[in-house]
Amino acid sequence: MTDLNRLSIAEARDALRRGEVTSLDLTEACLAAIEGAGALNAFVHHTPGLAREQARAADARIAAGDAPAMCGIPLGIKDLFCTRGVPSQAASRILQGFRPQYESTVTQNLFDAGAVMLGKLNMDEFAMGSSNETSCYGDVVNPWRRGNDATPLTPGGSSGGSASAVAADLCLAATGTDTGGSIRQPAAFAGITGIKPTYGRCSRWGIVAFASSLDQAGPMTKTVRDAAIMLGAMCGHDPKDSTSADLPVPDFEAMLSGDIRGKVIGIPKEYRMDGMPEEIEALWTQGAQMLRDAGAEIRDISLPHTKYALPAYYVIAPAEASSNLARYDGVRYGHRAKLAQGDGITEMYEKTRAEGFGAEVQRRVMIGTYVLSAGFYDAYYNRARRVRTLIKRDFEEVFAAGVDAILTPATPSAAFGLGEMAAADPVQMYLNDVFTVTVNLAGLPGIAVPAGLDGRGLPLGLQLIGRPWEEGDLLNTAYALEAAAGFVAKPAKWW
């Protein structure tokens, strides 16, 4: 078999079980692809020795007949996941040199299932960003290009390294995290699939925290079937995470029938934004028609508090970030600033944090500290929490009325050029999350599926939002949409 790195998880699993290929073969193919893809800047910490060791162990397991679906599958791991003995920096200078002596629950679950770690993937610093331009490692580049235009494009953020690596076939799949769209937006920009499960479905233990009530890990894969396989391995109750749900994990792959006859799909009128590109509008209409043709009922719905979602999110997320990031002070681990004669503990904190945190992280910490301060706590933070409750209630009422899933665009545009938006008003960048943040605020599962190309040949994605804890049903609807859309385009190799 050739081009082993281009296989999907399902194809690789079946080939491994038939004895046509080994995990070591797959791993070597991916390592060679990574070696030749420095221009993408997707992998930032390479672990080839560990990868080969895990691949050999996986091959032994497969030979012994003890092979879960993920056994022997080479993955990229977002730099937000703590991995034992491997740098885990969250793409920040302040965590330089940090090598955890423990394993995050999600990566441990994957390794227990026999998965192989190729290395750590680039991302926005502390997962704060929508374009992967805030990383201490430099920008990630999207493998897609606008026709013959050589302008480097963003892969989206914060899981930009994951999206770029999967789209460029540097790994068979990757882990991502999603606080306000950080799995779904880059998946849409890179023409891959990404699912954010229900809050509490995947343990947050050992994942560097951004906003604890919003963060959730999920898989970024080449197909919906792969997302179902990988999500099943990542999930599970974890007593170390107080927000982890003690619920059985179904066999998500077994639920992929593609039969959605009788399902009710909601189309929220509030997502029809002023200035939405015609191509996004047209794709959304086509997606609804595809689901109707597959036997689903399409119903117009209203989520009236949607317009308050972005402001509420950009109060709650920075508030939680300012609290979570207070631990990075130069005392216990990570970067510590050089001090002048006579500097005390306060100067050490100030200089360390000023040097260690990038501009976007500093901005959000300051916003968060402001909205939590004594005079503004009620005016901003408590009000945002009340809005969040109303947004959650909107979804609950729609689902109670018989809607099974909600179809929306995944992003307000295709991938834009690196540097095109970062220098502008940061609020313009925040608007990239307009279709995704409601899902995090309500704790719901959401999936982005590639559904078409724009006029310049860039991928566009559609988002499906599901009922809480019903990822299997959501994945099946996405499976039907994927089959109808028939998206098979790949970026032309230029790197």
Tab-separated table of C-alpha atoms in Angstrom:
chain	number	residue	atom	x	y	z
A	1	MET	CA	0.000	0.000	0.000
A	2	THR	CA	1.257	3.477	-0.829
A	3	ASP	CA	0.560	6.875	0.729
A	4	LEU	CA	-0.275	5.255	4.061
A	5	ASN	CA	-0.475	8.674	5.718
A	6	ARG	CA	-3.463	9.484	3.481
A	7	LEU	CA	-5.605	6.688	4.948
A	8	SER	CA	-8.556	7.385	7.211
A	9	ILE	CA	-8.695	5.813	10.682
A	10	ALA	CA	-11.308	3.293	9.491
A	11	GLU	CA	-9.240	2.317	6.421
A	12	ALA	CA	-6.058	1.962	8.488
A	13	ARG	CA	-7.813	-0.066	11.190
A	14	ASP	CA	-9.216	-2.512	8.640
A	15	ALA	CA	-5.847	-2.826	6.863
A	16	LEU	CA	-4.082	-3.426	10.209
A	17	ARG	CA	-6.530	-6.157	11.147
A	18	ARG	CA	-6.150	-7.840	7.751
A	19	GLY	CA	-2.380	-7.818	8.196
A	20	GLU	CA	-1.811	-5.742	5.048
A	21	VAL	CA	0.100	-3.051	6.919
A	22	THR	CA	1.700	-2.519	10.329
A	23	SER	CA	1.379	0.369	12.744
A	24	LEU	CA	5.107	0.939	12.295
A	25	ASP	CA	4.550	1.318	8.524
A	26	LEU	CA	1.794	3.886	9.150
A	27	THR	CA	3.935	5.715	11.695
A	28	GLU	CA	6.982	5.898	9.408
A	29	ALA	CA	4.813	7.254	6.565
A	30	CYS	CA	3.465	9.996	8.845
A	31	LEU	CA	6.911	10.841	10.264
A	32	ALA	CA	8.242	11.213	6.692
A	33	ALA	CA	5.283	13.478	5.803
A	34	ILE	CA	5.912	15.611	8.897
A	35	GLU	CA	9.596	15.884	8.026
A	36	GLY	CA	8.701	17.354	4.641
A	37	ALA	CA	6.051	19.773	5.908
A	38	GLY	CA	8.055	22.322	7.881
A	39	ALA	CA	6.448	25.134	5.861
A	40	LEU	CA	3.100	24.417	7.536
A	41	ASN	CA	4.554	24.777	11.068
A	42	ALA	CA	1.916	22.348	12.378
A	43	PHE	CA	4.094	20.054	14.543
A	44	VAL	CA	6.136	21.868	17.185
A	45	HIS	CA	7.415	19.071	19.474
A	46	HIS	CA	8.449	15.898	17.651
A	47	THR	CA	8.382	12.498	19.387
A	48	PRO	CA	9.555	9.979	16.749
A	49	GLY	CA	11.212	7.662	19.305
A	50	LEU	CA	8.055	7.441	21.397
A	51	ALA	CA	5.927	7.006	18.257
A	52	ARG	CA	7.971	4.026	17.043
A	53	GLU	CA	7.906	2.450	20.509
A	54	GLN	CA	4.099	2.827	20.720
A	55	ALA	CA	3.704	1.519	17.146
A	56	ARG	CA	5.689	-1.639	17.944
A	57	ALA	CA	3.564	-2.201	21.050
A	58	ALA	CA	0.412	-1.714	18.970
A	59	ASP	CA	1.617	-4.227	16.376
A	60	ALA	CA	2.178	-6.766	19.156
A	61	ARG	CA	-1.355	-6.149	20.456
A	62	ILE	CA	-2.858	-6.562	16.997
A	63	ALA	CA	-0.901	-9.800	16.464
A	64	ALA	CA	-2.243	-11.086	19.783
A	65	GLY	CA	-5.817	-10.307	18.725
A	66	ASP	CA	-6.252	-7.577	21.342
A	67	ALA	CA	-6.914	-4.592	19.117
A	68	PRO	CA	-9.402	-1.805	19.873
A	69	ALA	CA	-10.371	0.377	16.892
A	70	MET	CA	-7.698	3.039	17.621
A	71	CYS	CA	-4.885	0.513	18.091
A	72	GLY	CA	-1.888	1.449	15.940
A	73	ILE	CA	-3.363	4.733	14.634
A	74	PRO	CA	-0.791	7.612	14.451
A	75	LEU	CA	-2.153	10.873	15.897
A	76	GLY	CA	-1.080	14.455	16.475
A	77	ILE	CA	-1.763	15.846	19.964
A	78	LYS	CA	-2.623	19.517	20.488
A	79	ASP	CA	-0.052	21.256	22.708
A	80	LEU	CA	-2.809	21.979	25.262
A	81	PHE	CA	-2.830	18.326	26.415
A	82	CYS	CA	-0.282	17.456	29.093
A	83	THR	CA	1.814	14.493	27.932
A	84	ARG	CA	4.203	12.784	30.345
A	85	GLY	CA	7.834	13.787	29.781
A	86	VAL	CA	7.013	15.715	26.584
A	87	PRO	CA	6.957	19.547	26.423
A	88	SER	CA	3.421	20.813	26.989
A	89	GLN	CA	3.512	24.576	26.573
A	90	ALA	CA	0.021	25.593	25.415
A	91	ALA	CA	2.004	27.567	22.766
A	92	SER	CA	3.080	30.069	25.444
A	93	ARG	CA	6.510	31.342	26.471
A	94	ILE	CA	5.388	31.283	30.093
A	95	LEU	CA	5.352	27.446	30.057
A	96	GLN	CA	8.749	27.107	28.369
A	97	GLY	CA	10.552	24.027	29.640
A	98	PHE	CA	7.455	22.520	31.288
A	99	ARG	CA	7.447	18.713	30.950
A	100	PRO	CA	4.568	17.258	32.965
A	101	GLN	CA	5.146	14.106	34.986
A	102	TYR	CA	1.558	13.004	34.355
A	103	GLU	CA	-0.691	12.248	31.372
A	104	SER	CA	-3.969	13.977	30.557
A	105	THR	CA	-6.958	11.664	30.828
A	106	VAL	CA	-7.847	12.028	27.135
A	107	THR	CA	-4.350	11.134	25.892
A	108	GLN	CA	-4.147	8.298	28.452
A	109	ASN	CA	-7.455	6.931	27.112
A	110	LEU	CA	-6.095	7.093	23.555
A	111	PHE	CA	-2.810	5.422	24.512
A	112	ASP	CA	-4.705	2.724	26.440
A	113	ALA	CA	-6.593	2.096	23.184
A	114	GLY	CA	-3.241	1.641	21.406
A	115	ALA	CA	-2.980	5.000	19.603
A	116	VAL	CA	0.442	6.368	18.602
A	117	MET	CA	1.600	9.940	19.355
A	118	LEU	CA	3.658	11.498	16.538
A	119	GLY	CA	4.235	14.778	18.401
A	120	LYS	CA	2.612	17.940	19.724
A	121	LEU	CA	0.689	20.329	17.494
A	122	ASN	CA	0.810	24.114	17.229
A	123	MET	CA	-2.129	26.212	18.453
A	124	ASP	CA	-3.102	29.704	19.571
A	125	GLU	CA	-1.530	30.635	22.903
A	126	PHE	CA	-3.630	29.145	25.727
A	127	ALA	CA	-6.254	28.406	23.025
A	128	MET	CA	-7.027	32.130	22.718
A	129	GLY	CA	-7.456	32.963	19.055
A	130	SER	CA	-9.341	32.201	15.853
A	131	SER	CA	-6.455	32.186	13.379
A	132	ASN	CA	-3.427	30.496	15.013
A	133	GLU	CA	-1.469	33.759	14.968
A	134	THR	CA	-0.940	34.098	18.752
A	135	SER	CA	1.404	31.108	19.183
A	136	CYS	CA	4.919	31.464	20.599
A	137	TYR	CA	5.970	28.980	17.877
A	138	GLY	CA	4.807	31.271	15.057
A	139	ASP	CA	1.820	31.023	12.706
A	140	VAL	CA	0.448	27.748	11.384
A	141	VAL	CA	-0.216	27.751	7.632
A	142	ASN	CA	-3.298	26.189	6.057
A	143	PRO	CA	-2.366	23.628	3.358
A	144	TRP	CA	-5.191	25.043	1.192
A	145	ARG	CA	-4.592	28.000	-1.144
A	146	ARG	CA	-6.834	30.378	-3.109
A	147	GLY	CA	-6.344	28.967	-6.588
A	148	ASN	CA	-2.891	30.026	-7.821
A	149	ASP	CA	-2.524	32.713	-5.136
A	150	ALA	CA	0.440	31.909	-2.882
A	151	THR	CA	-0.818	34.039	0.045
A	152	PRO	CA	-0.493	31.919	3.215
A	153	LEU	CA	-3.933	31.320	4.740
A	154	THR	CA	-4.994	30.731	8.332
A	155	PRO	CA	-6.040	27.194	9.286
A	156	GLY	CA	-8.338	28.737	11.925
A	157	GLY	CA	-7.872	28.563	15.671
A	158	SER	CA	-7.190	27.688	18.264
A	159	SER	CA	-6.699	24.089	17.017
A	160	GLY	CA	-5.005	25.319	13.832
A	161	GLY	CA	-2.065	22.928	14.014
A	162	SER	CA	-4.477	19.999	14.354
A	163	ALA	CA	-6.556	21.133	11.359
A	164	SER	CA	-3.509	21.777	9.169
A	165	ALA	CA	-1.871	18.443	10.065
A	166	VAL	CA	-4.985	16.369	9.341
A	167	ALA	CA	-5.793	18.224	6.093
A	168	ALA	CA	-2.192	17.784	4.872
A	169	ASP	CA	-2.155	14.061	5.812
A	170	LEU	CA	0.678	14.483	8.333
A	171	CYS	CA	-1.300	12.279	10.731
A	172	LEU	CA	-4.435	10.161	10.482
A	173	ALA	CA	-6.274	12.349	13.023
A	174	ALA	CA	-5.601	14.802	15.851
A	175	THR	CA	-6.955	15.946	19.182
A	176	GLY	CA	-8.438	19.422	19.497
A	177	THR	CA	-10.168	21.481	22.157
A	178	ASP	CA	-13.167	23.737	21.719
A	179	THR	CA	-13.971	26.679	24.024
A	180	GLY	CA	-15.905	28.844	21.553
A	181	GLY	CA	-15.453	27.036	18.241
A	182	SER	CA	-11.777	26.012	18.322
A	183	ILE	CA	-12.442	22.548	16.836
A	184	ARG	CA	-15.284	23.379	14.472
A	185	GLN	CA	-13.971	26.624	12.931
A	186	PRO	CA	-10.515	25.248	11.962
A	187	ALA	CA	-12.130	22.016	10.738
A	188	ALA	CA	-14.301	24.090	8.391
A	189	PHE	CA	-11.329	26.191	7.212
A	190	ALA	CA	-9.261	23.080	6.441
A	191	GLY	CA	-11.928	20.857	4.874
A	192	ILE	CA	-11.989	18.217	7.621
A	193	THR	CA	-14.473	16.996	10.253
A	194	GLY	CA	-14.384	18.165	13.874
A	195	ILE	CA	-16.782	17.416	16.729
A	196	LYS	CA	-17.136	19.164	20.069
A	197	PRO	CA	-18.945	16.701	22.351
A	198	THR	CA	-21.391	17.612	25.119
A	199	TYR	CA	-19.686	19.429	28.006
A	200	GLY	CA	-18.612	16.709	30.433
A	201	ARG	CA	-18.361	13.893	27.865
A	202	CYS	CA	-14.532	14.117	27.692
A	203	SER	CA	-12.458	14.675	30.823
A	204	ARG	CA	-10.712	18.051	31.112
A	205	TRP	CA	-8.129	16.690	33.563
A	206	GLY	CA	-4.595	17.355	32.330
A	207	ILE	CA	-5.720	19.823	29.639
A	208	VAL	CA	-4.319	23.307	30.258
A	209	ALA	CA	-7.382	25.364	31.232
A	210	PHE	CA	-8.629	28.415	29.350
A	211	ALA	CA	-12.281	28.776	30.448
A	212	SER	CA	-13.256	25.838	32.615
A	213	SER	CA	-17.026	25.982	32.097
A	214	LEU	CA	-16.623	26.061	28.284
A	215	ASP	CA	-13.537	23.947	27.392
A	216	GLN	CA	-14.140	20.522	25.867
A	217	ALA	CA	-11.835	18.144	23.995
A	218	GLY	CA	-12.778	16.389	20.774
A	219	PRO	CA	-11.380	14.666	17.676
A	220	MET	CA	-10.402	16.283	14.379
A	221	THR	CA	-10.530	13.717	11.593
A	222	LYS	CA	-10.777	13.107	7.857
A	223	THR	CA	-14.320	11.660	7.960
A	224	VAL	CA	-17.401	11.455	10.187
A	225	ARG	CA	-16.800	7.722	10.711
A	226	ASP	CA	-13.299	8.505	11.974
A	227	ALA	CA	-14.748	11.114	14.356
A	228	ALA	CA	-17.121	8.464	15.755
A	229	ILE	CA	-14.297	5.958	16.239
A	230	MET	CA	-11.899	8.405	17.894
A	231	LEU	CA	-14.522	10.092	20.079
A	232	GLY	CA	-15.447	6.693	21.527
A	233	ALA	CA	-11.830	6.211	22.616
A	234	MET	CA	-11.467	9.727	24.078
A	235	CYS	CA	-14.650	9.729	26.193
A	236	GLY	CA	-15.421	8.209	29.557
A	237	HIS	CA	-16.118	9.157	33.149
A	238	ASP	CA	-13.119	10.506	35.081
A	239	PRO	CA	-13.289	10.922	38.886
A	240	LYS	CA	-10.377	13.416	38.617
A	241	ASP	CA	-12.672	15.881	36.765
A	242	SER	CA	-15.656	17.027	38.829
A	243	THR	CA	-17.506	18.052	35.641
A	244	SER	CA	-17.033	14.654	33.952
A	245	ALA	CA	-20.339	12.882	33.319
A	246	ASP	CA	-20.779	9.401	34.743
A	247	LEU	CA	-22.558	8.061	31.676
A	248	PRO	CA	-21.864	4.990	29.529
A	249	VAL	CA	-20.078	5.694	26.227
A	250	PRO	CA	-22.081	4.198	23.352
A	251	ASP	CA	-20.522	2.629	20.261
A	252	PHE	CA	-20.765	5.762	18.127
A	253	GLU	CA	-19.554	4.020	14.979
A	254	ALA	CA	-22.264	1.363	15.246
A	255	MET	CA	-24.869	4.163	15.201
A	256	LEU	CA	-23.803	5.371	11.724
A	257	SER	CA	-26.648	4.053	9.570
A	258	GLY	CA	-27.076	7.203	7.484
A	259	ASP	CA	-30.839	6.807	7.916
A	260	ILE	CA	-32.323	10.122	9.069
A	261	ARG	CA	-35.877	9.604	7.786
A	262	GLY	CA	-38.328	11.328	10.101
A	263	LYS	CA	-35.672	13.406	11.865
A	264	VAL	CA	-36.502	17.073	12.369
A	265	ILE	CA	-33.732	19.536	11.477
A	266	GLY	CA	-34.093	23.121	12.696
A	267	ILE	CA	-32.931	26.163	10.705
A	268	PRO	CA	-32.509	29.134	13.108
A	269	LYS	CA	-33.548	32.448	11.568
A	270	GLU	CA	-31.173	34.381	13.865
A	271	TYR	CA	-28.140	32.853	12.110
A	272	ARG	CA	-28.969	34.731	8.889
A	273	MET	CA	-26.492	37.520	9.539
A	274	ASP	CA	-26.219	40.824	7.681
A	275	GLY	CA	-23.323	40.742	5.264
A	276	MET	CA	-23.097	36.932	5.176
A	277	PRO	CA	-21.322	35.925	1.939
A	278	GLU	CA	-23.699	34.573	-0.707
A	279	GLU	CA	-21.620	31.379	-0.963
A	280	ILE	CA	-22.194	30.615	2.733
A	281	GLU	CA	-25.920	31.325	2.390
A	282	ALA	CA	-26.147	29.119	-0.712
A	283	LEU	CA	-24.255	26.263	0.964
A	284	TRP	CA	-26.568	26.432	3.985
A	285	THR	CA	-29.628	26.222	1.694
A	286	GLN	CA	-28.057	23.300	-0.194
A	287	GLY	CA	-27.280	21.519	3.093
A	288	ALA	CA	-30.900	21.835	4.203
A	289	GLN	CA	-32.038	20.428	0.844
A	290	MET	CA	-29.594	17.504	1.141
A	291	LEU	CA	-31.045	16.581	4.535
A	292	ARG	CA	-34.602	16.990	3.194
A	293	ASP	CA	-33.753	14.670	0.274
A	294	ALA	CA	-32.431	12.141	2.820
A	295	GLY	CA	-35.841	12.064	4.465
A	296	ALA	CA	-35.548	14.648	7.223
A	297	GLU	CA	-38.129	17.335	7.940
A	298	ILE	CA	-36.701	20.865	7.735
A	299	ARG	CA	-38.283	23.294	10.187
A	300	ASP	CA	-37.673	27.018	10.713
A	301	ILE	CA	-36.905	27.746	14.365
A	302	SER	CA	-36.033	30.726	16.534
A	303	LEU	CA	-33.172	31.051	19.044
A	304	PRO	CA	-34.000	34.605	20.143
A	305	HIS	CA	-31.031	35.243	22.444
A	306	THR	CA	-28.413	34.368	19.797
A	307	LYS	CA	-27.517	38.043	19.263
A	308	TYR	CA	-26.251	38.261	22.851
A	309	ALA	CA	-24.056	35.155	22.596
A	310	LEU	CA	-20.789	36.771	21.437
A	311	PRO	CA	-20.836	39.573	24.061
A	312	ALA	CA	-21.734	37.066	26.804
A	313	TYR	CA	-18.980	34.686	25.675
A	314	TYR	CA	-16.359	37.456	25.582
A	315	VAL	CA	-17.214	38.335	29.180
A	316	ILE	CA	-17.416	34.793	30.613
A	317	ALA	CA	-14.395	33.279	28.811
A	318	PRO	CA	-11.898	36.065	29.721
A	319	ALA	CA	-13.231	36.118	33.303
A	320	GLU	CA	-12.509	32.406	33.693
A	321	ALA	CA	-9.184	32.811	31.877
A	322	SER	CA	-8.011	35.567	34.231
A	323	SER	CA	-8.726	33.253	37.158
A	324	ASN	CA	-7.148	30.152	35.567
A	325	LEU	CA	-4.028	31.965	34.357
A	326	ALA	CA	-3.290	33.500	37.774
A	327	ARG	CA	-1.243	30.359	38.559
A	328	TYR	CA	1.432	31.313	35.990
A	329	ASP	CA	3.526	33.563	38.218
A	330	GLY	CA	7.124	32.384	37.774
A	331	VAL	CA	7.264	30.814	41.230
A	332	ARG	CA	6.676	27.092	40.709
A	333	TYR	CA	7.367	26.190	37.065
A	334	GLY	CA	7.763	27.662	33.602
A	335	HIS	CA	9.324	30.999	32.717
A	336	ARG	CA	10.651	33.387	35.361
A	337	ALA	CA	11.839	36.894	34.458
A	338	LYS	CA	15.325	38.114	35.346
A	339	LEU	CA	15.007	40.581	38.196
A	340	ALA	CA	16.886	43.808	38.867
A	341	GLN	CA	18.571	44.614	42.148
A	342	GLY	CA	15.913	45.447	44.715
A	343	ASP	CA	13.008	43.836	42.845
A	344	GLY	CA	10.575	42.019	45.109
A	345	ILE	CA	7.859	39.391	44.640
A	346	THR	CA	5.429	41.866	43.040
A	347	GLU	CA	7.992	42.899	40.411
A	348	MET	CA	8.743	39.228	39.727
A	349	TYR	CA	5.052	38.490	39.074
A	350	GLU	CA	4.622	41.555	36.876
A	351	LYS	CA	7.771	41.067	34.781
A	352	THR	CA	7.253	37.311	34.405
A	353	ARG	CA	3.671	37.665	33.212
A	354	ALA	CA	4.502	40.610	30.929
A	355	GLU	CA	7.302	38.609	29.263
A	356	GLY	CA	5.547	35.232	29.292
A	357	PHE	CA	2.084	36.085	27.991
A	358	GLY	CA	1.474	37.278	24.428
A	359	ALA	CA	-0.641	40.319	23.538
A	360	GLU	CA	-3.937	38.453	23.032
A	361	VAL	CA	-3.628	36.565	26.320
A	362	GLN	CA	-2.765	39.802	28.130
A	363	ARG	CA	-5.811	41.468	26.555
A	364	ARG	CA	-8.155	38.718	27.699
A	365	VAL	CA	-6.669	38.527	31.202
A	366	MET	CA	-7.171	42.278	31.592
A	367	ILE	CA	-10.749	42.093	30.281
A	368	GLY	CA	-11.459	39.189	32.620
A	369	THR	CA	-9.960	40.920	35.639
A	370	TYR	CA	-11.974	44.051	34.835
A	371	VAL	CA	-15.338	42.271	34.554
A	372	LEU	CA	-14.689	40.400	37.821
A	373	SER	CA	-13.681	43.525	39.740
A	374	ALA	CA	-15.864	44.729	42.609
A	375	GLY	CA	-17.572	47.582	40.784
A	376	PHE	CA	-18.350	45.656	37.575
A	377	TYR	CA	-19.020	42.043	38.645
A	378	ASP	CA	-22.810	42.440	38.561
A	379	ALA	CA	-22.897	44.739	35.548
A	380	TYR	CA	-20.853	42.395	33.351
A	381	TYR	CA	-20.102	38.907	34.680
A	382	ASN	CA	-23.407	38.171	36.419
A	383	ARG	CA	-25.374	39.662	33.545
A	384	ALA	CA	-23.444	37.484	31.065
A	385	ARG	CA	-24.222	34.409	33.168
A	386	ARG	CA	-27.929	35.259	33.068
A	387	VAL	CA	-27.749	35.645	29.284
A	388	ARG	CA	-26.029	32.259	29.095
A	389	THR	CA	-28.970	30.706	30.950
A	390	LEU	CA	-31.391	32.252	28.444
A	391	ILE	CA	-29.341	30.936	25.483
A	392	LYS	CA	-29.384	27.442	27.007
A	393	ARG	CA	-33.158	27.721	27.513
A	394	ASP	CA	-33.640	28.673	23.841
A	395	PHE	CA	-32.058	25.370	22.802
A	396	GLU	CA	-33.978	23.384	25.433
A	397	GLU	CA	-37.300	24.758	24.158
A	398	VAL	CA	-36.426	23.953	20.531
A	399	PHE	CA	-35.399	20.389	21.387
A	400	ALA	CA	-38.501	19.944	23.579
A	401	ALA	CA	-40.611	20.934	20.558
A	402	GLY	CA	-39.303	17.892	18.661
A	403	VAL	CA	-36.235	19.198	16.829
A	404	ASP	CA	-33.480	16.537	16.643
A	405	ALA	CA	-30.606	18.680	15.310
A	406	ILE	CA	-29.948	22.224	14.136
A	407	LEU	CA	-28.181	23.097	10.874
A	408	THR	CA	-26.117	26.304	10.603
A	409	PRO	CA	-23.025	27.549	8.762
A	410	ALA	CA	-19.797	26.669	10.594
A	411	THR	CA	-18.010	29.962	9.835
A	412	PRO	CA	-18.953	33.358	8.382
A	413	SER	CA	-16.309	33.017	5.628
A	414	ALA	CA	-13.712	30.717	4.107
A	415	ALA	CA	-10.125	30.817	5.414
A	416	PHE	CA	-8.592	34.300	5.265
A	417	GLY	CA	-4.971	35.316	4.788
A	418	LEU	CA	-2.555	35.334	7.717
A	419	GLY	CA	-2.186	38.913	8.905
A	420	GLU	CA	-5.321	40.104	7.112
A	421	MET	CA	-7.399	40.334	10.272
A	422	ALA	CA	-5.005	40.265	13.217
A	423	ALA	CA	-3.864	43.841	12.708
A	424	ALA	CA	-7.423	45.127	12.513
A	425	ASP	CA	-9.846	45.638	15.374
A	426	PRO	CA	-9.653	42.448	17.509
A	427	VAL	CA	-13.454	42.430	17.625
A	428	GLN	CA	-13.416	41.608	13.886
A	429	MET	CA	-11.446	38.470	14.743
A	430	TYR	CA	-13.886	37.588	17.527
A	431	LEU	CA	-16.752	37.671	15.000
A	432	ASN	CA	-15.328	34.452	13.497
A	433	ASP	CA	-16.935	32.653	16.435
A	434	VAL	CA	-20.425	33.986	15.737
A	435	PHE	CA	-21.921	30.592	14.735
A	436	THR	CA	-20.055	28.458	17.252
A	437	VAL	CA	-20.028	30.106	20.706
A	438	THR	CA	-23.710	29.417	21.463
A	439	VAL	CA	-22.952	25.674	21.473
A	440	ASN	CA	-20.295	26.105	24.193
A	441	LEU	CA	-22.439	28.455	26.268
A	442	ALA	CA	-25.240	25.855	26.217
A	443	GLY	CA	-22.887	22.868	26.718
A	444	LEU	CA	-24.210	21.112	23.590
A	445	PRO	CA	-22.501	18.819	21.059
A	446	GLY	CA	-21.667	20.372	17.685
A	447	ILE	CA	-19.960	19.031	14.575
A	448	ALA	CA	-18.475	20.741	11.495
A	449	VAL	CA	-18.632	18.811	8.221
A	450	PRO	CA	-16.956	19.945	4.966
A	451	ALA	CA	-19.711	20.501	2.416
A	452	GLY	CA	-18.337	22.452	-0.547
A	453	LEU	CA	-15.786	24.832	-2.033
A	454	ASP	CA	-16.038	28.581	-2.512
A	455	GLY	CA	-15.323	30.331	-5.803
A	456	ARG	CA	-11.577	30.382	-5.081
A	457	GLY	CA	-11.400	26.676	-4.282
A	458	LEU	CA	-11.385	26.945	-0.483
A	459	PRO	CA	-13.407	24.552	1.699
A	460	LEU	CA	-16.613	25.629	3.414
A	461	GLY	CA	-18.225	23.760	6.292
A	462	LEU	CA	-21.687	23.301	7.750
A	463	GLN	CA	-22.397	22.853	11.452
A	464	LEU	CA	-24.896	20.504	13.063
A	465	ILE	CA	-25.876	21.071	16.713
A	466	GLY	CA	-27.337	18.139	18.628
A	467	ARG	CA	-29.204	17.328	21.815
A	468	PRO	CA	-27.062	16.917	24.948
A	469	TRP	CA	-25.459	13.449	25.285
A	470	GLU	CA	-26.782	12.367	21.883
A	471	GLU	CA	-23.488	12.500	19.976
A	472	GLY	CA	-24.363	9.197	18.283
A	473	ASP	CA	-27.515	10.649	16.742
A	474	LEU	CA	-25.651	13.854	15.810
A	475	LEU	CA	-22.851	11.866	14.148
A	476	ASN	CA	-25.415	9.859	12.181
A	477	THR	CA	-27.042	13.055	10.863
A	478	ALA	CA	-23.564	14.360	9.990
A	479	TYR	CA	-22.849	11.026	8.257
A	480	ALA	CA	-25.932	11.510	6.069
A	481	LEU	CA	-24.902	15.107	5.292
A	482	GLU	CA	-21.342	13.994	4.471
A	483	ALA	CA	-22.636	11.325	2.078
A	484	ALA	CA	-24.960	13.799	0.338
A	485	ALA	CA	-22.313	16.525	0.047
A	486	GLY	CA	-19.725	14.087	-1.333
A	487	PHE	CA	-16.807	16.348	-0.358
A	488	VAL	CA	-13.559	14.639	-1.424
A	489	ALA	CA	-11.371	17.637	-2.345
A	490	LYS	CA	-7.821	17.780	-0.974
A	491	PRO	CA	-5.344	20.667	-0.978
A	492	ALA	CA	-2.797	20.589	-3.810
A	493	LYS	CA	0.637	19.866	-2.322
A	494	TRP	CA	2.875	22.955	-2.424
A	495	TRP	CA	4.773	22.615	0.875
